[in-house]
Coordinates of C-alpha atoms in Angstrom, one line a residue:
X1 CA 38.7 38.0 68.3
X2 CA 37.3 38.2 65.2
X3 CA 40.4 38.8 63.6
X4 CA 41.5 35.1 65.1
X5 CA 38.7 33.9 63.6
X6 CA 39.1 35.3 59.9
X7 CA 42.7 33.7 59.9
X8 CA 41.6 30.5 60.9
X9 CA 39.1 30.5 58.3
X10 CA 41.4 31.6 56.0
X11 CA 43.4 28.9 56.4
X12 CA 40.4 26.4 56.0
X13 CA 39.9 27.9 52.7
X14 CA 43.4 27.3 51.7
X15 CA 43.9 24.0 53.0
X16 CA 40.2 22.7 51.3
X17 CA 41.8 24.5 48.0
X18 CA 45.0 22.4 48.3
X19 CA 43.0 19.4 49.0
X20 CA 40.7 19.9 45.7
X21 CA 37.6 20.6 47.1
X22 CA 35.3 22.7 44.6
X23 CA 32.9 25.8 46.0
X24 CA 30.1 24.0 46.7
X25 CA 31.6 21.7 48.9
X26 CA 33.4 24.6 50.4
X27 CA 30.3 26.2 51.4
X28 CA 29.1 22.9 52.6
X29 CA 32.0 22.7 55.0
X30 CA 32.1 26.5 56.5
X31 CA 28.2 26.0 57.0
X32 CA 28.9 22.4 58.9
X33 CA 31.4 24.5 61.3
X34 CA 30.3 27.7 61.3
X35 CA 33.6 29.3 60.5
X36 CA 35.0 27.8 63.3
X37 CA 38.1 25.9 63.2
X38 CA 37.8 22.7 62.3
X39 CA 40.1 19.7 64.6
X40 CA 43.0 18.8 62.5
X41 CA 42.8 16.9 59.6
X42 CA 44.6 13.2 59.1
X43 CA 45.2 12.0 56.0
X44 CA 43.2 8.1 55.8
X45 CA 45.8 5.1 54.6
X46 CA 46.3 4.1 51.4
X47 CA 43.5 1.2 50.9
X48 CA 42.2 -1.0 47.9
X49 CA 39.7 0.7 46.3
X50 CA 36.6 -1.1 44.5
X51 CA 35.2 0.8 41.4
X52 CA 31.8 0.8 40.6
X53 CA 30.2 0.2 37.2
X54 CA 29.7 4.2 36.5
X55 CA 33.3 4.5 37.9
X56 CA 34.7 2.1 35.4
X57 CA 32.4 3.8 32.4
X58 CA 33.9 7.4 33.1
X59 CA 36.9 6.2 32.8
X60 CA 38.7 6.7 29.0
X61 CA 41.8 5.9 29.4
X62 CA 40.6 2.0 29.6
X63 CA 42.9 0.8 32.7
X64 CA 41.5 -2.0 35.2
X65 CA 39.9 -3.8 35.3
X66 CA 37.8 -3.7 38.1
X67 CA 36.4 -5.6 40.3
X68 CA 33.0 -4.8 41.7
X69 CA 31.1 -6.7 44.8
X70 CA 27.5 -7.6 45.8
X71 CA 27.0 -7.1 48.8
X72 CA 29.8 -4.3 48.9
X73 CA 30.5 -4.7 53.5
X74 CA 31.5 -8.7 52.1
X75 CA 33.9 -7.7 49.4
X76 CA 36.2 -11.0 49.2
X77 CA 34.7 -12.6 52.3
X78 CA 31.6 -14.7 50.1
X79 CA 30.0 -11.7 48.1
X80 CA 30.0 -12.4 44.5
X81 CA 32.2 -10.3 42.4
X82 CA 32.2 -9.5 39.1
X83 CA 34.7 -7.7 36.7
X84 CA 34.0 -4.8 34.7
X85 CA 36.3 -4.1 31.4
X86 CA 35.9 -0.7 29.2
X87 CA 36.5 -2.2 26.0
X88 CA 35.3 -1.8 22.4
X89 CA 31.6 -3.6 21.2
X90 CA 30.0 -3.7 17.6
X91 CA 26.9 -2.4 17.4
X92 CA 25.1 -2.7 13.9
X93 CA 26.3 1.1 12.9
X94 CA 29.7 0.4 13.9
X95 CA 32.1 0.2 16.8
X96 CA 31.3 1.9 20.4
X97 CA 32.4 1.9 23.8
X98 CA 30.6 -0.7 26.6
X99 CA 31.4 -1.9 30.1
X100 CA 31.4 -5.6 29.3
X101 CA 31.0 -7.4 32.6
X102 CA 31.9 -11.0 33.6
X103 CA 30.5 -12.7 36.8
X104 CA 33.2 -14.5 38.7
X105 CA 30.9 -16.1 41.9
X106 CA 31.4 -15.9 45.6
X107 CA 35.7 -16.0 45.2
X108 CA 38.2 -14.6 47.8
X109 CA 40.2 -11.2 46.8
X110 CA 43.2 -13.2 45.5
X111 CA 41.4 -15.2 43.5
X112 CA 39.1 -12.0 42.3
X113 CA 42.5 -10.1 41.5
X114 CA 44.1 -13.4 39.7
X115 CA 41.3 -14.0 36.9
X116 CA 40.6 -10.3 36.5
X117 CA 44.0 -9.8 35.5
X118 CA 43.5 -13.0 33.1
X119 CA 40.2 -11.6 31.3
X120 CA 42.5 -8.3 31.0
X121 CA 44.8 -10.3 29.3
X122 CA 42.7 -11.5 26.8
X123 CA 41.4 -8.3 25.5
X124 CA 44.3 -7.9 23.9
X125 CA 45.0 -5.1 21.5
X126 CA 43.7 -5.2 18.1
X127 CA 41.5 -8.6 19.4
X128 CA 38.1 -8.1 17.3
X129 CA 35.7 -6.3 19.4
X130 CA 32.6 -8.1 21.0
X131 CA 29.5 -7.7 20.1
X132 CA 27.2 -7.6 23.2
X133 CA 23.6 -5.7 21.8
X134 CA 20.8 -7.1 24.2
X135 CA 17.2 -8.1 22.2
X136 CA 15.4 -5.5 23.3
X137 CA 17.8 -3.0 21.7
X138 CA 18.3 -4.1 18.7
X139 CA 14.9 -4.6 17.8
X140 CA 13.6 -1.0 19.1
X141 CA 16.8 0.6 18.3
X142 CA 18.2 -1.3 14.8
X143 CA 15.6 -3.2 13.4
X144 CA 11.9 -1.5 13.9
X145 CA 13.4 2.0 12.5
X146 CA 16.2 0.7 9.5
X147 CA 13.6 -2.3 8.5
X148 CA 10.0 -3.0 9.6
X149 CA 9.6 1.0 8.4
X150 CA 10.2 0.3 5.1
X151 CA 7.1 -2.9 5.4
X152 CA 4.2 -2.2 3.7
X153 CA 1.7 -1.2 7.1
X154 CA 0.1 -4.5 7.2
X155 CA 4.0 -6.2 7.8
X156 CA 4.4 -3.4 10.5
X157 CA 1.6 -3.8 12.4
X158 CA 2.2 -7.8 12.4
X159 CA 5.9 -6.9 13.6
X160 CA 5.1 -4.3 16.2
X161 CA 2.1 -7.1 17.9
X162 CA 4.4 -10.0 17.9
X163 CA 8.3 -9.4 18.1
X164 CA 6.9 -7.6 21.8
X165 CA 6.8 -11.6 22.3
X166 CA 10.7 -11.7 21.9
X167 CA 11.4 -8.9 23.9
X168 CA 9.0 -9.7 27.0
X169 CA 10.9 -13.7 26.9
X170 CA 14.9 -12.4 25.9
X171 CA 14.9 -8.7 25.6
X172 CA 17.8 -8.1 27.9
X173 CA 19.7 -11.1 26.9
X174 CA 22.8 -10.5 24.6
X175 CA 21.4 -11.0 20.5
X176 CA 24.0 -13.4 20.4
X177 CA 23.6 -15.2 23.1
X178 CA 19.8 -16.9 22.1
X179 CA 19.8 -20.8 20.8
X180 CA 17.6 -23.0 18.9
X181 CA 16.9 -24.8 22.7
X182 CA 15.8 -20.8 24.1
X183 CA 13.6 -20.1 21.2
X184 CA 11.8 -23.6 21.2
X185 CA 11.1 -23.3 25.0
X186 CA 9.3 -19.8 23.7
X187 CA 7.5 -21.5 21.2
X188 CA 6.4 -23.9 23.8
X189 CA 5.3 -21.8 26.3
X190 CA 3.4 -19.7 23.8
X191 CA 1.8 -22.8 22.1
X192 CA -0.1 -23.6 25.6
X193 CA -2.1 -20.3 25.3
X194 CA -2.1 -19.3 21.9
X195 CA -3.2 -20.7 18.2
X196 CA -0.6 -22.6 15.9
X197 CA -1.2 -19.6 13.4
X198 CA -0.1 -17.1 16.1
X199 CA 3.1 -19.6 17.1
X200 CA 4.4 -19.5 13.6
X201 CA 3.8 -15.8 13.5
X202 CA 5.9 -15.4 16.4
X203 CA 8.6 -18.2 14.9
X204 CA 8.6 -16.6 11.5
X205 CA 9.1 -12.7 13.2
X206 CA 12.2 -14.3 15.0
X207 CA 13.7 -16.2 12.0
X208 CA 13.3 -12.4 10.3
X209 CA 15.1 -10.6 13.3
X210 CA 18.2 -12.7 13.3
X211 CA 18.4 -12.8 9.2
X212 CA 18.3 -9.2 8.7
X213 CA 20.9 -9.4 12.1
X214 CA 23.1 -12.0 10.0
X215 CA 23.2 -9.5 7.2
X216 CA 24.6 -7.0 9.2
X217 CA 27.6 -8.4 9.9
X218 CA 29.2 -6.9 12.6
X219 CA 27.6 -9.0 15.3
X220 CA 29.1 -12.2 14.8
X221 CA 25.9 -14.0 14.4
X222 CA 26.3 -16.9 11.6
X223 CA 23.2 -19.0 12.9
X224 CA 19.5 -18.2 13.0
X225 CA 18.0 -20.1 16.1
X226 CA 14.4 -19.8 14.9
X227 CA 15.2 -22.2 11.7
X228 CA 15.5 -25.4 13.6
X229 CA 12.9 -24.5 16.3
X230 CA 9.3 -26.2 15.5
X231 CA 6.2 -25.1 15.9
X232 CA 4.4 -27.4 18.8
X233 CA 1.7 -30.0 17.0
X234 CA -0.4 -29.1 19.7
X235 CA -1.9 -25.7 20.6
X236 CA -4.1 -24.0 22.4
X237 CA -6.6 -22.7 19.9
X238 CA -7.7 -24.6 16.3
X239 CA -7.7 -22.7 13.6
X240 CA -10.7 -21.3 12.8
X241 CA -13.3 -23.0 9.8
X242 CA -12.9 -22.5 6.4
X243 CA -16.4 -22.5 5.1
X244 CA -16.8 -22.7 1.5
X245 CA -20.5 -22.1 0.9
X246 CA -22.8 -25.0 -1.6
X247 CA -24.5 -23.1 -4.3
X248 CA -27.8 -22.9 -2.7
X249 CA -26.0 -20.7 -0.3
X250 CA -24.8 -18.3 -2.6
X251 CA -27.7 -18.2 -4.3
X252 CA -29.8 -16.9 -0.5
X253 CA -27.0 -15.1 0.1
X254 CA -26.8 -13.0 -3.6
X255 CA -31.1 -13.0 -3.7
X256 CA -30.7 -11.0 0.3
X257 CA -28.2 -8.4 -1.0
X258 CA -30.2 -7.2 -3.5
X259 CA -31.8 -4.9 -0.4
X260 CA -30.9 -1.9 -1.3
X261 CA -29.9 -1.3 2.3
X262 CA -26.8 -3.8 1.6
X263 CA -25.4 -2.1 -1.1
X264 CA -22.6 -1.8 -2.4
X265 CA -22.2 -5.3 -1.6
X266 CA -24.3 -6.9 -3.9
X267 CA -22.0 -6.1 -6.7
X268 CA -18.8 -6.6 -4.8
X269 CA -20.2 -10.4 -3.8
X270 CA -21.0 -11.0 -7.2
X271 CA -17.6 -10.4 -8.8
X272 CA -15.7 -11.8 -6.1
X273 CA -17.8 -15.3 -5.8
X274 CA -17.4 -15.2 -10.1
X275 CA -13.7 -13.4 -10.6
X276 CA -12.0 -14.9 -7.2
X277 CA -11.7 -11.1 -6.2
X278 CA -10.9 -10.5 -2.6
X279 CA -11.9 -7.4 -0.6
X280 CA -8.1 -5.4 -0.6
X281 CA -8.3 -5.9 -4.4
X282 CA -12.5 -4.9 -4.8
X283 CA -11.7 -1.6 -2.6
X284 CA -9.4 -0.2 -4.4
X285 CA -10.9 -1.2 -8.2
X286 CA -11.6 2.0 -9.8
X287 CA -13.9 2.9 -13.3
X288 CA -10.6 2.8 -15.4
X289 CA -10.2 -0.8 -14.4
X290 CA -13.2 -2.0 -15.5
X291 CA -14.3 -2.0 -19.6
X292 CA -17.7 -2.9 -19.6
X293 CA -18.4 -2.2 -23.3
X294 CA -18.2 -4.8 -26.2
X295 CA -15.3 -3.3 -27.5
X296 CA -11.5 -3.3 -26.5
X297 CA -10.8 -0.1 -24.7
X298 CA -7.5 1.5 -23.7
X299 CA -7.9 2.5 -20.3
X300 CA -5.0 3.5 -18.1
X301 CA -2.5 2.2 -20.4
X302 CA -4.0 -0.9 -20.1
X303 CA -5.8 -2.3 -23.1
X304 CA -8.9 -4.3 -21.7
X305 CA -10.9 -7.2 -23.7
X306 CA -15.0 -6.8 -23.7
X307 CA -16.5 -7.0 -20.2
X308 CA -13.3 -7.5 -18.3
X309 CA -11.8 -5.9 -15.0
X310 CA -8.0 -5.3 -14.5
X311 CA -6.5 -6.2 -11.1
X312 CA -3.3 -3.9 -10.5
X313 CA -3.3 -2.6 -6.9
X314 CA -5.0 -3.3 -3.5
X315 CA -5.7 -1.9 -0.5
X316 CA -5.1 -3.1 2.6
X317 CA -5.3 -1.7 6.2
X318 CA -5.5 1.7 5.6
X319 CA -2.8 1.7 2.7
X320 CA -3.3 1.5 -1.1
X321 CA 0.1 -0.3 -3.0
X322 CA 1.0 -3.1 -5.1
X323 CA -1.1 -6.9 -5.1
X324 CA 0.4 -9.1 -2.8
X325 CA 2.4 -10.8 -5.3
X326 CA 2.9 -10.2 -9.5
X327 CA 0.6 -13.5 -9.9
X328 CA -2.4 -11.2 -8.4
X329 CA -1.6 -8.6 -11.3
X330 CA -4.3 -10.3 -13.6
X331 CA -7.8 -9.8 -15.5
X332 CA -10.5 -11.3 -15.5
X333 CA -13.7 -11.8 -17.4
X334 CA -16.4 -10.6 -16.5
X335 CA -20.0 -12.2 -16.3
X336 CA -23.4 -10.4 -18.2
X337 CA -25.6 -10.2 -15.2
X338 CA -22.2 -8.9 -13.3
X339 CA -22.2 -6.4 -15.7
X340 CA -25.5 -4.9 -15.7
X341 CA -25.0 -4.6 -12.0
X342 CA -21.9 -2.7 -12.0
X343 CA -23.5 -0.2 -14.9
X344 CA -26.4 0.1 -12.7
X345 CA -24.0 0.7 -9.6
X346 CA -22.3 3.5 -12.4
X347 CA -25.1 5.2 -13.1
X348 CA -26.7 5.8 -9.5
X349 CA -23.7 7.0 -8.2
X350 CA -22.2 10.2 -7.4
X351 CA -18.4 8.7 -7.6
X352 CA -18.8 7.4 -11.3
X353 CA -15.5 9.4 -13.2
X354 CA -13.1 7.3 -14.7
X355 CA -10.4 7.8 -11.4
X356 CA -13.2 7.2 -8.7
X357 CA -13.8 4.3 -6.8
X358 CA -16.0 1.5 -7.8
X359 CA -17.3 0.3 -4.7
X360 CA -17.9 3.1 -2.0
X361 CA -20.2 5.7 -0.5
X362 CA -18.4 8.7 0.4
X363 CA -15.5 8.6 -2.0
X364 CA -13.3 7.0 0.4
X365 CA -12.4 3.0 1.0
X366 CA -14.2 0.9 2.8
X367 CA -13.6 -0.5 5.8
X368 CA -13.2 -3.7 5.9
X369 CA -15.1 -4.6 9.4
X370 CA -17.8 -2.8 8.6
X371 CA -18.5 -4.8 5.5
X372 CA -18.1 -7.6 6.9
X373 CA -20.2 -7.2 9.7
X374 CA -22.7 -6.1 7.3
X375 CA -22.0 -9.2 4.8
X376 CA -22.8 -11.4 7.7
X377 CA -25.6 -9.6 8.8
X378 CA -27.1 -10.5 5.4
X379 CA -26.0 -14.2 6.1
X380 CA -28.1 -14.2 9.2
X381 CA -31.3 -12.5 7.4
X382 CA -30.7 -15.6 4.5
X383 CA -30.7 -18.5 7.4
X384 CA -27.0 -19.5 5.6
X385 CA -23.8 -19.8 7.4
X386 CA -21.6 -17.1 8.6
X387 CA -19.4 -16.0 5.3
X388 CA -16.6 -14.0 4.9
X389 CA -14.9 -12.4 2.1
X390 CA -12.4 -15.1 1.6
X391 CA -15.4 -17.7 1.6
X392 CA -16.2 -16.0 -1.9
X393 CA -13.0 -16.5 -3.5
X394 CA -13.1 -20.2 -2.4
X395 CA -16.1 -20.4 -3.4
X396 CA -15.5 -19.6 -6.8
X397 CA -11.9 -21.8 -7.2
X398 CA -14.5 -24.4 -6.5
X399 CA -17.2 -24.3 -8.6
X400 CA -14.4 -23.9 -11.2
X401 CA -13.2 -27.6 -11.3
X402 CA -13.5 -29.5 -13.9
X403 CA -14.9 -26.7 -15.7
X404 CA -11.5 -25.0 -16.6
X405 CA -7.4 -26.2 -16.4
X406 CA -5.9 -26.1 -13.0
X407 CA -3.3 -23.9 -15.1
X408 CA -6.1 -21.3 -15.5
X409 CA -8.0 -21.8 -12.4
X410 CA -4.1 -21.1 -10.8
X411 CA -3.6 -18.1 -12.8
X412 CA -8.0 -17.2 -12.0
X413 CA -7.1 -17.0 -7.9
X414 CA -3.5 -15.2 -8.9
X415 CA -1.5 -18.0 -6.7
X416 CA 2.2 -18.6 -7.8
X417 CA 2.2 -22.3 -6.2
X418 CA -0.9 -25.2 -7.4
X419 CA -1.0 -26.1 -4.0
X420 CA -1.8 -22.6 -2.6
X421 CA -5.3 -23.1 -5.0
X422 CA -6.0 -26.6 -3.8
X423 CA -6.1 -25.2 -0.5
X424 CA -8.7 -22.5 -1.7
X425 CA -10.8 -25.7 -2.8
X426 CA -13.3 -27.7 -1.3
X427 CA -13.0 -31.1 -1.9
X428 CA -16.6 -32.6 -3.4
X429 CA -16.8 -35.7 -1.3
X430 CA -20.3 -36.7 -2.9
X431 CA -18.3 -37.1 -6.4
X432 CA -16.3 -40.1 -4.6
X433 CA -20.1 -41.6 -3.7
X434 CA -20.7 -43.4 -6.6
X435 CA -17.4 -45.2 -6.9
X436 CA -17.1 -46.1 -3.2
X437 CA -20.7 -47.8 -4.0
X438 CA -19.4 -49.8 -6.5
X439 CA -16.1 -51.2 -4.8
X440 CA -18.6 -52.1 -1.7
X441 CA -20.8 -53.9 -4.1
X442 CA -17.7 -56.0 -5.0
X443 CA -16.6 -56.3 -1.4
X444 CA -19.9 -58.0 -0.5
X445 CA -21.0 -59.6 -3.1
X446 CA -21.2 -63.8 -2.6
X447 CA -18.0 -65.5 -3.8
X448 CA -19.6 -68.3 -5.3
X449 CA -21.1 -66.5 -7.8
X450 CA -17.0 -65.6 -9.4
X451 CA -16.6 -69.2 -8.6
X452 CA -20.0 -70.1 -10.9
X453 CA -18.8 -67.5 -13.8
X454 CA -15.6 -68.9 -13.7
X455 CA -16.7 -72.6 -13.9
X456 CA -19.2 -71.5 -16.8

């Protein structure tokens, strides 16, 4: 009996073997039936067979296409089909293999058949390939690695918190496929919740994204959407106040940071409010900068007037490199009381070699937050407004009118454009007093009196 049994098994085997079947799906079977003969098998009618996405992707040789339903029990009875196409795409490092897939609605299987065989028809050989890169990856997979890396770390971090913006809204959208109408809706949307500074943040990341994507040049992107959108006139948030402090203020303000508990700040809101300074360029100032002798000095290649301090780097978040533009590159002069408190500074600290920093306590930079806090914890204990480092700088490009050019007080605050400096300045409206008196006087004065002078 066994004997019977081992033929028939046997012939199982040979008959799965003919049939394809690999070993695991052998052993699959002989444990279903127990090595008992299994009822005979009938071959199924040929039938139309609907390929899958994954079906259509393993599949080199590029036939089809195919024609794929949702749901699948409907297919050509009201299910929406779609055809998939293995065909060649451009990707930013060249030319690659997609399934490109084209909706066709709720259609019957004739009609399904008929325009599947038309798109066939248009990918034609030798057509250019299509370039179908979604948002999402070609920011995270193009553009964060092969250009944001090479940004200074301030333009990376600005990148990596808004372009997220992009992605969340469009990410799996074709690149190509985003409008000037798309990206102002964004800039909409975004304007009811955040500040206008924030919305041309996000505009200006965009307008970045598909420039660097236009100089690629295998996506077939000619237009950048984000140069006609606007930013909304309206948002949620003002921007904040620019407080440019009156002279008596900076007066409390220098007479409470001579606490010694406040150092070094003294000396760095000194210079800034008399050189236009900011705080990237005042943390990274070292000795070598500086000459504060009566004589010219060569130091660092650099030869340096009497009392005067050499701006040639910065340091900002975390990373020391070049000034934010060649028109920050500059010296300045420097004042005598500014000088005895930077020798003082010199001589009670530990840092004081030619290559240390100026302004610091443990050799290292600065932070930035924790001066400022500090700077406007001395604000508080002077009973002045809340200051910040910028309010130094436009405090000093004021006090400076009328008292220098606008050439030099340009070329004092390192700005390559006039109007960058008159928005540093605070407009005196109490120099306009006078004047508007006078024209009021005129307005009210008694028109018979001109009629008198006249007559006389």
């Amino acid at each position: 009996m066994s004997t019977v049994a081992d033929s028939e098994t046997s012939k199982l085997l040979r008959l799965l073997a003919d049939l394809g079947a690999d070993a695991k799906q052998t052993r699959k079977f002989l444990t279903l039936f127990d090595g008992k003969p299994s009822p005979p098998i009938i071959a199924p009618e040929a039938s139309g067979v609907v390929f899958s996405e994954g079906m259509a992707k393993k599949n080199k040789r590029g036939e089809g296409p195919y024609i794929d339903w949702r749901p699948r029990h409907l297919a050509g009875k009201g299910a929406t089909a779609r055809v998939t196409i293995y065909q060649d795409v451009c990707f930013p490092d060249g030319i690659g293999k997609h399934n490109v897939q084209y909706p066709l609605g709720k259609v019957t299987w004739e009609e399904a058949r008929r325009m599947a065989k038309e798109l066939k028809e248009k990918q034609a050989p030798g057509s250019p390939p299509v370039a179908l890169i979604a948002v999402e990856q070609f920011i995270t997979g193009y553009y964060y690695p092969n250009h944001v890396a090479t940004l200074r770390k301030g333009g990376q971090k600005t990148a990596h918190e808004i372009l997220p913006h992009l992605i969340q809204a469009y990410g799996k959208r074709p690149l190509r496929s985003l409008t000037v109408i798309d990206v102002q809706r964004m800039l909409n949307l975004k304007a009811q919740r955040y500040s206008r500074e924030t919305v041309k943040k996000i505009r200006a990341q965009i307008s970045g994204v598909y420039r660097w994507a236009m100089g690629v040049g295998t996506l077939g992107i000619t237009v950048n959407p984000a140069s006609l959108a606007r930013v909304p006139a309206r948002c949620a948030q003002t921007e904040k106040e620019r407080i440019t402090p009156q002279v008596v203020e900076a007066q409390k303000l220098r007479a409470t940071l001579t606490n010694p508990k406040y150092s070094p700040l003294f000396e760095m809101a000194t210079m800034s409010g008399t050189t236009t300074l900011g705080f990237s360029e005042l943390a990274e100032l070292r000795w070598y900068d500086q000459n504060l002798t009566g004589e010219k000095v060569q130091m660092n290649g650099v030869t340096l007037e009497p009392f005067t301090v050499s701006v040639a780097r910065s340091y900002y978040r975390g990373e020391v490199g070049d000034c934010k533009n060649k028109g920050r590159q500059r010296v300045e002069n420097l004042g005598e009381q500014v000088v005895e408190a930077l020798l003082a500074l010199k001589a009670r600290s530990p840092f004081n070699q030619p290559g240390d920093l100026v302004f610091t306590r443990t050799g290292k930079h600065l932070d930035y937050h924790q001066c400022l806090r500090k700077l406007q914890a001395a604000c508080r204990e002077a009973g002045i407004r809340q200051l910040g480092w910028h309010s130094l700088r436009r405090y000093c490009a004021t006090v400076m009118v009328g008292r220098i050019t606008e050439e030099q007080r340009r070329r004092m605050m390192g700005h390559s454009s006039s109007l960058m400096t008159e928005h540093y300045t605070a407009e005196d409206v109490k120099a306009r007093a006078a004047a508007v008196q006078t024209i009021t006087d005129e307005l009210f004065a008694d028109p018979k009196d001109d009629d008198e002078k006249k007559a006389g």
